[in-house]
């Protein structure tokens, strides 16, 4: 602090008292991270303590400039920006020295007035990891055994293969200088666990490292082991590692009969690399890199582990002493081998870790088959792991199955979570299970009780089926000869833990006077939380695949995805194909249905790469990500410029009830891509490219209208191309030709030929024309009228065919949503922007089929997460899919009224536009309607709380309080007609107006 004050004086800058102050400092979008590449700094601003409550609320303060200084233990001023006349607080480049393993403390001071810094400042730190390959000190990738040559047979991969363990004892060399600090840098594929002197080195994180395209890059973890190395009473340190298979060594399951991860992913035998670095007070460093001669390797009690089929753990084989000095090494342990299997460079983990969150007690709700099968209920659908405790005899075998539903006989229904629809024998894969259920197996240990929690994955489930040793489904257990022993086997406890990447919540205080809105909000949140295991997945069980999410903006309205989406952007860049297309998943898993050629995915998914950049810029101000990805983005745009035929023959608006032709949706995605490319180019200062793609986007608007708009009716239709009529039910007509399950289901569902159906005035088609401002201004009213008429007439739809699920034979009374996952956001925003808030509200809280709320209140199961289909499926479709959940965007941006402005850079410009639906007030006769919440933006909290109350005979009173952080500007539009621009600060307004102004 003294050096910073001295330096201010040296610059000739006065220090003054200010009302704004910096806080929540981040480097590379994380708090106090380990970094090994370019570093970008950011901070938020807030108003300081209001010392005199009689003074006006502070408003419209901005940052006029800043100064950043950086220090290390050896250099109290190793970098100084000097005074920078800028209001920017986000994505600021660090340009100081870079040195491996060095901790940098950085301090920011801000100015309210040009040329004078505020007296207050804030400090944080980041630490450089291993910035050059040589910093790894020659560390080698080690495996228990080399990769088999020839490659292992599929059957051998399904056999027991204990998770490899590695162990090394380390004696620090004598030194006259004490240990100042210690770091372990480590990575392991697929997943790793590590211990030093018996203590696990996790910092609470699990399933490390994050999933990447391993051939392009592998993330490593940095662990501070200073305290252990400084312990005076530990002459010998023991470093231990255990490896799980994860995504690096998956089983050769044939999902849908044709998708085998081993054919698509980089794979190999489990392996790890590490270097332990000891830093002494005199500046010397001792490195202990992985090398075969220093380690010994053997097996473990984890006999099998699969990201899908769970784990088999024999507790009789566990010996905790293996973590400590002096352990009697089994004869089977041998030196490991060095392996080289084509992985990319090592990079520091760039996002938050996966951690456990909520604890759910698994409560027994039934005992079947004479008490030998227990059914446990965790109270909600989720993704995570369970910790079990059993009393029993050594060798007792306990089997577990996990599922989202119950069968009529009370047992667990695993069908909606079965891996890749593997539900029948596959002659081509005779060793894979007939039913690929999520499962675990525990063999009880030698004590009176055994406790265990799986280590290498997660399950997606609500219910657990526990098969005790006498269960009739898993064969006899000969050692259980005594009935007394049988009766002694008891489940003592089962506690399950939800898991997700440890993001901050964006609005944990969201409230609404209508409890149905909160039910849907919780379902959205639960669904997202179950699909955030270092990547964003479609479902936490059947696939777990890292898809490009159509619902990305909904996630951003629930969690801080800044570091996560910057990492995912790199993932998709890594997986870009030679033709410029982006894969449907990254890493690529073997799916390219309706794709743009080669392994490139369908246009709706491939366009996520530019779309993600728009979100990173608008919400978080990460301009550097746009520059990092620019060449990748332009290559994708160049592919679209060739107009490949699959643009109009992709997957379209996935999983609707009423299908919209992919010929229209494909061009809409192309339009979205072109507009975003134009915006990115403009932000990066590439004016010619920006102008070129803006012109191409305008030409696409003309093409869409010329090809699909029937100006007389206002309908978007392809009847002029097909000559056939279609009105609803098209998706189900497509399904009718598909098998109900098994190997060919996915291929059939995703066949472009089946989705090329005639359409006329569909919800998605009309909404995209309004949402994307494709509809000509003169035709917008007619286009809207067709959309509104469709929604209100949706009770005319027919239900699903037998076999795919249950539901009423027709749609219920009232308005309903019939579109697919892309269409949800298009429809709701089109309604909100065109004076139809009540209709948008009604389709959200509608309690009859098909609707969001019907998922949570129906005759079959009351969902706690979103489904993959609008109807109830007990055999095929997942019950934990966030893809329909873009109504969360509507809750936050339209109902509550907080959103970034269209030209926002990290929420510097924002909209406060609350739109209370008249129907919401009508749904609470005699009571007020209200909503409130605080959006934690990249620049600070934005809070809105509004109430609307009836004022007889025909007026309403609308009251709002809102506040915005320094350095932002809000465009405010209130429902009574008041509009103004507000600088930062706190505001209160009351309007009285006719209730007819509420839409």
PDB file of N, CA and C in Angstrom, residues 878-959:
ATOM      1  N   UNK A 878     -35.708 -38.054 -22.107  1.00  0.00           N
ATOM      2  CA  UNK A 878     -35.158 -37.643 -20.820  1.00  0.00           C
ATOM      3  C   UNK A 878     -36.124 -36.731 -20.070  1.00  0.00           C
ATOM      4  N   UNK A 879     -36.019 -36.782 -18.745  1.00  0.00           N
ATOM      5  CA  UNK A 879     -36.791 -35.885 -17.879  1.00  0.00           C
ATOM      6  C   UNK A 879     -35.899 -34.821 -17.248  1.00  0.00           C
ATOM      7  N   UNK A 880     -34.691 -34.649 -17.753  1.00  0.00           N
ATOM      8  CA  UNK A 880     -33.800 -33.593 -17.246  1.00  0.00           C
ATOM      9  C   UNK A 880     -33.050 -33.002 -18.426  1.00  0.00           C
ATOM     10  N   UNK A 881     -33.728 -32.101 -19.124  1.00  0.00           N
ATOM     11  CA  UNK A 881     -33.221 -31.481 -20.350  1.00  0.00           C
ATOM     12  C   UNK A 881     -33.495 -29.982 -20.268  1.00  0.00           C
ATOM     13  N   UNK A 882     -32.486 -29.133 -20.203  1.00  0.00           N
ATOM     14  CA  UNK A 882     -32.763 -27.693 -20.094  1.00  0.00           C
ATOM     15  C   UNK A 882     -33.153 -27.014 -21.395  1.00  0.00           C
ATOM     16  N   UNK A 883     -33.250 -27.757 -22.494  1.00  0.00           N
ATOM     17  CA  UNK A 883     -33.315 -27.114 -23.810  1.00  0.00           C
ATOM     18  C   UNK A 883     -34.572 -26.273 -24.016  1.00  0.00           C
ATOM     19  N   UNK A 884     -35.694 -26.602 -23.385  1.00  0.00           N
ATOM     20  CA  UNK A 884     -36.896 -25.785 -23.539  1.00  0.00           C
ATOM     21  C   UNK A 884     -36.888 -24.561 -22.626  1.00  0.00           C
ATOM     22  N   UNK A 885     -35.880 -24.402 -21.777  1.00  0.00           N
ATOM     23  CA  UNK A 885     -35.955 -23.473 -20.667  1.00  0.00           C
ATOM     24  C   UNK A 885     -35.631 -22.030 -20.955  1.00  0.00           C
ATOM     25  N   UNK A 886     -35.765 -21.585 -22.210  1.00  0.00           N
ATOM     26  CA  UNK A 886     -35.501 -20.175 -22.475  1.00  0.00           C
ATOM     27  C   UNK A 886     -36.632 -19.270 -21.985  1.00  0.00           C
ATOM     28  N   UNK A 887     -37.700 -19.839 -21.408  1.00  0.00           N
ATOM     29  CA  UNK A 887     -38.648 -18.975 -20.716  1.00  0.00           C
ATOM     30  C   UNK A 887     -37.989 -18.260 -19.548  1.00  0.00           C
ATOM     31  N   UNK A 888     -36.820 -18.768 -19.089  1.00  0.00           N
ATOM     32  CA  UNK A 888     -36.090 -18.061 -18.034  1.00  0.00           C
ATOM     33  C   UNK A 888     -35.662 -16.676 -18.499  1.00  0.00           C
ATOM     34  N   UNK A 889     -35.327 -16.545 -19.784  1.00  0.00           N
ATOM     35  CA  UNK A 889     -34.978 -15.232 -20.325  1.00  0.00           C
ATOM     36  C   UNK A 889     -36.185 -14.313 -20.236  1.00  0.00           C
ATOM     37  N   UNK A 890     -37.355 -14.835 -20.556  1.00  0.00           N
ATOM     38  CA  UNK A 890     -38.588 -14.039 -20.480  1.00  0.00           C
ATOM     39  C   UNK A 890     -38.864 -13.619 -19.040  1.00  0.00           C
ATOM     40  N   UNK A 891     -38.659 -14.509 -18.083  1.00  0.00           N
ATOM     41  CA  UNK A 891     -38.873 -14.148 -16.682  1.00  0.00           C
ATOM     42  C   UNK A 891     -38.020 -12.943 -16.281  1.00  0.00           C
ATOM     43  N   UNK A 892     -36.752 -12.961 -16.661  1.00  0.00           N
ATOM     44  CA  UNK A 892     -35.825 -11.923 -16.198  1.00  0.00           C
ATOM     45  C   UNK A 892     -35.916 -10.658 -17.048  1.00  0.00           C
ATOM     46  N   UNK A 893     -36.016 -10.807 -18.377  1.00  0.00           N
ATOM     47  CA  UNK A 893     -35.932  -9.638 -19.241  1.00  0.00           C
ATOM     48  C   UNK A 893     -37.267  -8.959 -19.463  1.00  0.00           C
ATOM     49  N   UNK A 894     -38.335  -9.717 -19.447  1.00  0.00           N
ATOM     50  CA  UNK A 894     -39.638  -9.132 -19.772  1.00  0.00           C
ATOM     51  C   UNK A 894     -40.556  -9.020 -18.559  1.00  0.00           C
ATOM     52  N   UNK A 895     -40.675 -10.085 -17.799  1.00  0.00           N
ATOM     53  CA  UNK A 895     -41.524 -10.011 -16.620  1.00  0.00           C
ATOM     54  C   UNK A 895     -40.896  -9.094 -15.571  1.00  0.00           C
ATOM     55  N   UNK A 896     -39.662  -9.393 -15.155  1.00  0.00           N
ATOM     56  CA  UNK A 896     -38.981  -8.533 -14.190  1.00  0.00           C
ATOM     57  C   UNK A 896     -38.501  -7.251 -14.851  1.00  0.00           C
ATOM     58  N   UNK A 897     -37.838  -7.395 -16.008  1.00  0.00           N
ATOM     59  CA  UNK A 897     -37.506  -6.208 -16.782  1.00  0.00           C
ATOM     60  C   UNK A 897     -36.053  -5.791 -16.789  1.00  0.00           C
ATOM     61  N   UNK A 898     -35.093  -6.737 -16.660  1.00  0.00           N
ATOM     62  CA  UNK A 898     -33.671  -6.403 -16.682  1.00  0.00           C
ATOM     63  C   UNK A 898     -33.014  -7.118 -17.856  1.00  0.00           C
ATOM     64  N   UNK A 899     -32.340  -6.367 -18.709  1.00  0.00           N
ATOM     65  CA  UNK A 899     -31.607  -6.985 -19.819  1.00  0.00           C
ATOM     66  C   UNK A 899     -30.509  -6.051 -20.287  1.00  0.00           C
ATOM     67  N   UNK A 900     -29.447  -6.605 -20.905  1.00  0.00           N
ATOM     68  CA  UNK A 900     -28.464  -5.725 -21.547  1.00  0.00           C
ATOM     69  C   UNK A 900     -29.081  -5.078 -22.776  1.00  0.00           C
ATOM     70  N   UNK A 901     -28.664  -3.867 -23.076  1.00  0.00           N
ATOM     71  CA  UNK A 901     -29.135  -3.207 -24.290  1.00  0.00           C
ATOM     72  C   UNK A 901     -28.569  -3.930 -25.506  1.00  0.00           C
ATOM     73  N   UNK A 902     -29.209  -3.789 -26.659  1.00  0.00           N
ATOM     74  CA  UNK A 902     -28.706  -4.485 -27.859  1.00  0.00           C
ATOM     75  C   UNK A 902     -27.251  -4.161 -28.174  1.00  0.00           C
ATOM     76  N   UNK A 903     -26.797  -2.945 -27.872  1.00  0.00           N
ATOM     77  CA  UNK A 903     -25.412  -2.565 -28.156  1.00  0.00           C
ATOM     78  C   UNK A 903     -24.552  -2.561 -26.895  1.00  0.00           C
ATOM     79  N   UNK A 904     -24.934  -3.346 -25.899  1.00  0.00           N
ATOM     80  CA  UNK A 904     -24.207  -3.352 -24.630  1.00  0.00           C
ATOM     81  C   UNK A 904     -22.832  -3.978 -24.777  1.00  0.00           C
ATOM     82  N   UNK A 905     -21.904  -3.460 -24.006  1.00  0.00           N
ATOM     83  CA  UNK A 905     -20.588  -4.053 -23.826  1.00  0.00           C
ATOM     84  C   UNK A 905     -20.471  -4.383 -22.343  1.00  0.00           C
ATOM     85  N   UNK A 906     -20.740  -5.627 -21.998  1.00  0.00           N
ATOM     86  CA  UNK A 906     -20.676  -6.016 -20.599  1.00  0.00           C
ATOM     87  C   UNK A 906     -21.667  -5.282 -19.723  1.00  0.00           C
ATOM     88  N   UNK A 907     -22.887  -5.104 -20.213  1.00  0.00           N
ATOM     89  CA  UNK A 907     -23.960  -4.482 -19.431  1.00  0.00           C
ATOM     90  C   UNK A 907     -23.668  -3.016 -19.115  1.00  0.00           C
ATOM     91  N   UNK A 908     -22.810  -2.339 -19.902  1.00  0.00           N
ATOM     92  CA  UNK A 908     -22.631  -0.908 -19.648  1.00  0.00           C
ATOM     93  C   UNK A 908     -23.889  -0.124 -19.986  1.00  0.00           C
ATOM     94  N   UNK A 909     -24.632  -0.630 -20.960  1.00  0.00           N
ATOM     95  CA  UNK A 909     -25.941  -0.072 -21.286  1.00  0.00           C
ATOM     96  C   UNK A 909     -26.970  -1.160 -21.023  1.00  0.00           C
ATOM     97  N   UNK A 910     -28.046  -0.791 -20.353  1.00  0.00           N
ATOM     98  CA  UNK A 910     -29.027  -1.804 -20.007  1.00  0.00           C
ATOM     99  C   UNK A 910     -30.431  -1.255 -20.152  1.00  0.00           C
ATOM    100  N   UNK A 911     -31.351  -2.200 -20.185  1.00  0.00           N
ATOM    101  CA  UNK A 911     -32.768  -1.857 -20.295  1.00  0.00           C
ATOM    102  C   UNK A 911     -33.464  -2.210 -18.995  1.00  0.00           C
ATOM    103  N   UNK A 912     -34.252  -1.268 -18.490  1.00  0.00           N
ATOM    104  CA  UNK A 912     -35.189  -1.538 -17.389  1.00  0.00           C
ATOM    105  C   UNK A 912     -36.580  -1.404 -17.995  1.00  0.00           C
ATOM    106  N   UNK A 913     -37.157  -2.544 -18.376  1.00  0.00           N
ATOM    107  CA  UNK A 913     -38.447  -2.537 -19.085  1.00  0.00           C
ATOM    108  C   UNK A 913     -39.357  -3.597 -18.451  1.00  0.00           C
ATOM    109  N   UNK A 914     -39.900  -3.323 -17.287  1.00  0.00           N
ATOM    110  CA  UNK A 914     -40.844  -4.283 -16.685  1.00  0.00           C
ATOM    111  C   UNK A 914     -42.161  -4.291 -17.456  1.00  0.00           C
ATOM    112  N   UNK A 915     -42.697  -5.484 -17.646  1.00  0.00           N
ATOM    113  CA  UNK A 915     -43.937  -5.620 -18.416  1.00  0.00           C
ATOM    114  C   UNK A 915     -44.917  -6.489 -17.640  1.00  0.00           C
ATOM    115  N   UNK A 916     -45.546  -5.961 -16.621  1.00  0.00           N
ATOM    116  CA  UNK A 916     -46.500  -6.779 -15.854  1.00  0.00           C
ATOM    117  C   UNK A 916     -47.665  -7.215 -16.747  1.00  0.00           C
ATOM    118  N   UNK A 917     -47.952  -8.490 -16.858  1.00  0.00           N
ATOM    119  CA  UNK A 917     -49.087  -8.923 -17.680  1.00  0.00           C
ATOM    120  C   UNK A 917     -50.410  -8.633 -16.972  1.00  0.00           C
ATOM    121  N   UNK A 918     -51.348  -8.143 -17.724  1.00  0.00           N
ATOM    122  CA  UNK A 918     -52.675  -7.926 -17.155  1.00  0.00           C
ATOM    123  C   UNK A 918     -53.235  -9.231 -16.627  1.00  0.00           C
ATOM    124  N   UNK A 919     -52.976 -10.332 -17.321  1.00  0.00           N
ATOM    125  CA  UNK A 919     -53.495 -11.634 -16.881  1.00  0.00           C
ATOM    126  C   UNK A 919     -52.910 -12.047 -15.538  1.00  0.00           C
ATOM    127  N   UNK A 920     -51.725 -11.600 -15.232  1.00  0.00           N
ATOM    128  CA  UNK A 920     -51.118 -11.929 -13.942  1.00  0.00           C
ATOM    129  C   UNK A 920     -51.849 -11.218 -12.820  1.00  0.00           C
ATOM    130  N   UNK A 921     -52.250  -9.986 -13.058  1.00  0.00           N
ATOM    131  CA  UNK A 921     -53.039  -9.266 -12.061  1.00  0.00           C
ATOM    132  C   UNK A 921     -54.426  -9.885 -11.934  1.00  0.00           C
ATOM    133  N   UNK A 922     -54.995 -10.283 -13.070  1.00  0.00           N
ATOM    134  CA  UNK A 922     -56.316 -10.902 -13.036  1.00  0.00           C
ATOM    135  C   UNK A 922     -56.301 -12.248 -12.338  1.00  0.00           C
ATOM    136  N   UNK A 923     -55.135 -12.923 -12.360  1.00  0.00           N
ATOM    137  CA  UNK A 923     -55.027 -14.233 -11.714  1.00  0.00           C
ATOM    138  C   UNK A 923     -54.961 -14.128 -10.199  1.00  0.00           C
ATOM    139  N   UNK A 924     -54.822 -12.897  -9.679  1.00  0.00           N
ATOM    140  CA  UNK A 924     -54.734 -12.699  -8.229  1.00  0.00           C
ATOM    141  C   UNK A 924     -55.755 -11.664  -7.809  1.00  0.00           C
ATOM    142  N   UNK A 925     -57.070 -11.967  -7.948  1.00  0.00           N
ATOM    143  CA  UNK A 925     -58.104 -10.964  -7.645  1.00  0.00           C
ATOM    144  C   UNK A 925     -57.992 -10.478  -6.199  1.00  0.00           C
ATOM    145  N   UNK A 926     -58.051  -9.147  -6.064  1.00  0.00           N
ATOM    146  CA  UNK A 926     -57.962  -8.559  -4.737  1.00  0.00           C
ATOM    147  C   UNK A 926     -56.552  -8.454  -4.201  1.00  0.00           C
ATOM    148  N   UNK A 927     -55.582  -8.920  -4.976  1.00  0.00           N
ATOM    149  CA  UNK A 927     -54.197  -8.862  -4.493  1.00  0.00           C
ATOM    150  C   UNK A 927     -53.329  -8.148  -5.525  1.00  0.00           C
ATOM    151  N   UNK A 928     -52.148  -7.794  -5.094  1.00  0.00           N
ATOM    152  CA  UNK A 928     -51.196  -7.154  -5.989  1.00  0.00           C
ATOM    153  C   UNK A 928     -50.405  -8.207  -6.752  1.00  0.00           C
ATOM    154  N   UNK A 929     -49.897  -7.824  -7.893  1.00  0.00           N
ATOM    155  CA  UNK A 929     -48.920  -8.637  -8.611  1.00  0.00           C
ATOM    156  C   UNK A 929     -47.556  -7.982  -8.440  1.00  0.00           C
ATOM    157  N   UNK A 930     -46.518  -8.804  -8.350  1.00  0.00           N
ATOM    158  CA  UNK A 930     -45.203  -8.230  -8.090  1.00  0.00           C
ATOM    159  C   UNK A 930     -44.115  -9.163  -8.597  1.00  0.00           C
ATOM    160  N   UNK A 931     -42.937  -8.573  -8.777  1.00  0.00           N
ATOM    161  CA  UNK A 931     -41.732  -9.334  -9.104  1.00  0.00           C
ATOM    162  C   UNK A 931     -40.536  -8.531  -8.628  1.00  0.00           C
ATOM    163  N   UNK A 932     -39.476  -9.238  -8.260  1.00  0.00           N
ATOM    164  CA  UNK A 932     -38.268  -8.556  -7.803  1.00  0.00           C
ATOM    165  C   UNK A 932     -37.072  -9.470  -8.012  1.00  0.00           C
ATOM    166  N   UNK A 933     -35.913  -8.864  -8.099  1.00  0.00           N
ATOM    167  CA  UNK A 933     -34.684  -9.635  -8.227  1.00  0.00           C
ATOM    168  C   UNK A 933     -33.501  -8.726  -8.480  1.00  0.00           C
ATOM    169  N   UNK A 934     -32.309  -9.249  -8.198  1.00  0.00           N
ATOM    170  CA  UNK A 934     -31.061  -8.512  -8.369  1.00  0.00           C
ATOM    171  C   UNK A 934     -30.173  -9.283  -9.330  1.00  0.00           C
ATOM    172  N   UNK A 935     -29.901  -8.710 -10.486  1.00  0.00           N
ATOM    173  CA  UNK A 935     -29.063  -9.335 -11.497  1.00  0.00           C
ATOM    174  C   UNK A 935     -27.613  -8.918 -11.231  1.00  0.00           C
ATOM    175  N   UNK A 936     -26.773  -9.898 -10.943  1.00  0.00           N
ATOM    176  CA  UNK A 936     -25.371  -9.619 -10.655  1.00  0.00           C
ATOM    177  C   UNK A 936     -24.611  -9.525 -11.979  1.00  0.00           C
ATOM    178  N   UNK A 937     -24.584  -8.326 -12.551  1.00  0.00           N
ATOM    179  CA  UNK A 937     -23.943  -8.140 -13.842  1.00  0.00           C
ATOM    180  C   UNK A 937     -22.428  -8.039 -13.675  1.00  0.00           C
ATOM    181  N   UNK A 938     -21.735  -8.004 -14.803  1.00  0.00           N
ATOM    182  CA  UNK A 938     -20.280  -7.904 -14.785  1.00  0.00           C
ATOM    183  C   UNK A 938     -19.817  -6.568 -14.219  1.00  0.00           C
ATOM    184  N   UNK A 939     -20.698  -5.586 -14.163  1.00  0.00           N
ATOM    185  CA  UNK A 939     -20.329  -4.270 -13.641  1.00  0.00           C
ATOM    186  C   UNK A 939     -20.908  -3.995 -12.261  1.00  0.00           C
ATOM    187  N   UNK A 940     -21.693  -4.911 -11.744  1.00  0.00           N
ATOM    188  CA  UNK A 940     -22.283  -4.719 -10.437  1.00  0.00           C
ATOM    189  C   UNK A 940     -23.756  -5.080 -10.452  1.00  0.00           C
ATOM    190  N   UNK A 941     -24.410  -5.063  -9.282  1.00  0.00           N
ATOM    191  CA  UNK A 941     -25.804  -5.509  -9.198  1.00  0.00           C
ATOM    192  C   UNK A 941     -26.792  -4.510  -9.781  1.00  0.00           C
ATOM    193  N   UNK A 942     -27.739  -5.035 -10.541  1.00  0.00           N
ATOM    194  CA  UNK A 942     -28.887  -4.270 -11.015  1.00  0.00           C
ATOM    195  C   UNK A 942     -30.118  -4.855 -10.336  1.00  0.00           C
ATOM    196  N   UNK A 943     -30.815  -4.031  -9.575  1.00  0.00           N
ATOM    197  CA  UNK A 943     -31.980  -4.528  -8.833  1.00  0.00           C
ATOM    198  C   UNK A 943     -33.251  -3.843  -9.320  1.00  0.00           C
ATOM    199  N   UNK A 944     -34.306  -4.650  -9.462  1.00  0.00           N
ATOM    200  CA  UNK A 944     -35.636  -4.150  -9.804  1.00  0.00           C
ATOM    201  C   UNK A 944     -36.637  -4.814  -8.878  1.00  0.00           C
ATOM    202  N   UNK A 945     -37.553  -4.019  -8.349  1.00  0.00           N
ATOM    203  CA  UNK A 945     -38.682  -4.554  -7.576  1.00  0.00           C
ATOM    204  C   UNK A 945     -39.906  -3.730  -7.948  1.00  0.00           C
ATOM    205  N   UNK A 946     -40.907  -4.393  -8.509  1.00  0.00           N
ATOM    206  CA  UNK A 946     -42.107  -3.669  -8.890  1.00  0.00           C
ATOM    207  C   UNK A 946     -43.355  -4.328  -8.328  1.00  0.00           C
ATOM    208  N   UNK A 947     -44.383  -3.524  -8.173  1.00  0.00           N
ATOM    209  CA  UNK A 947     -45.692  -3.987  -7.715  1.00  0.00           C
ATOM    210  C   UNK A 947     -46.752  -3.275  -8.535  1.00  0.00           C
ATOM    211  N   UNK A 948     -47.754  -3.992  -8.946  1.00  0.00           N
ATOM    212  CA  UNK A 948     -48.894  -3.386  -9.616  1.00  0.00           C
ATOM    213  C   UNK A 948     -50.146  -3.764  -8.828  1.00  0.00           C
ATOM    214  N   UNK A 949     -50.945  -2.752  -8.501  1.00  0.00           N
ATOM    215  CA  UNK A 949     -52.128  -2.951  -7.657  1.00  0.00           C
ATOM    216  C   UNK A 949     -53.350  -2.375  -8.362  1.00  0.00           C
ATOM    217  N   UNK A 950     -54.487  -3.039  -8.247  1.00  0.00           N
ATOM    218  CA  UNK A 950     -55.709  -2.487  -8.852  1.00  0.00           C
ATOM    219  C   UNK A 950     -56.130  -1.205  -8.157  1.00  0.00           C
ATOM    220  N   UNK A 951     -56.644  -0.259  -8.933  1.00  0.00           N
ATOM    221  CA  UNK A 951     -57.177   0.989  -8.397  1.00  0.00           C
ATOM    222  C   UNK A 951     -58.531   1.217  -9.048  1.00  0.00           C
ATOM    223  N   UNK A 952     -59.597   0.690  -8.403  1.00  0.00           N
ATOM    224  CA  UNK A 952     -60.927   0.734  -9.021  1.00  0.00           C
ATOM    225  C   UNK A 952     -61.303   2.165  -9.416  1.00  0.00           C
ATOM    226  N   UNK A 953     -62.113   2.288 -10.470  1.00  0.00           N
ATOM    227  CA  UNK A 953     -62.737   1.148 -11.154  1.00  0.00           C
ATOM    228  C   UNK A 953     -61.877   0.522 -12.260  1.00  0.00           C
ATOM    229  N   UNK A 954     -60.986   1.289 -12.898  1.00  0.00           N
ATOM    230  CA  UNK A 954     -60.326   0.722 -14.079  1.00  0.00           C
ATOM    231  C   UNK A 954     -58.860   1.100 -14.174  1.00  0.00           C
ATOM    232  N   UNK A 955     -58.300   1.590 -13.091  1.00  0.00           N
ATOM    233  CA  UNK A 955     -56.897   1.976 -13.120  1.00  0.00           C
ATOM    234  C   UNK A 955     -56.046   0.969 -12.357  1.00  0.00           C
ATOM    235  N   UNK A 956     -54.749   1.103 -12.510  1.00  0.00           N
ATOM    236  CA  UNK A 956     -53.786   0.357 -11.710  1.00  0.00           C
ATOM    237  C   UNK A 956     -52.728   1.335 -11.224  1.00  0.00           C
ATOM    238  N   UNK A 957     -52.131   0.973 -10.097  1.00  0.00           N
ATOM    239  CA  UNK A 957     -51.009   1.745  -9.566  1.00  0.00           C
ATOM    240  C   UNK A 957     -49.764   0.882  -9.691  1.00  0.00           C
ATOM    241  N   UNK A 958     -48.807   1.400 -10.442  1.00  0.00           N
ATOM    242  CA  UNK A 958     -47.557   0.673 -10.652  1.00  0.00           C
ATOM    243  C   UNK A 958     -46.451   1.371  -9.881  1.00  0.00           C
ATOM    244  N   UNK A 959     -45.776   0.625  -9.012  1.00  0.00           N
ATOM    245  CA  UNK A 959     -44.672   1.157  -8.206  1.00  0.00           C
ATOM    246  C   UNK A 959     -43.409   0.375  -8.529  1.00  0.00           C
TER     247      UNK A 959
END
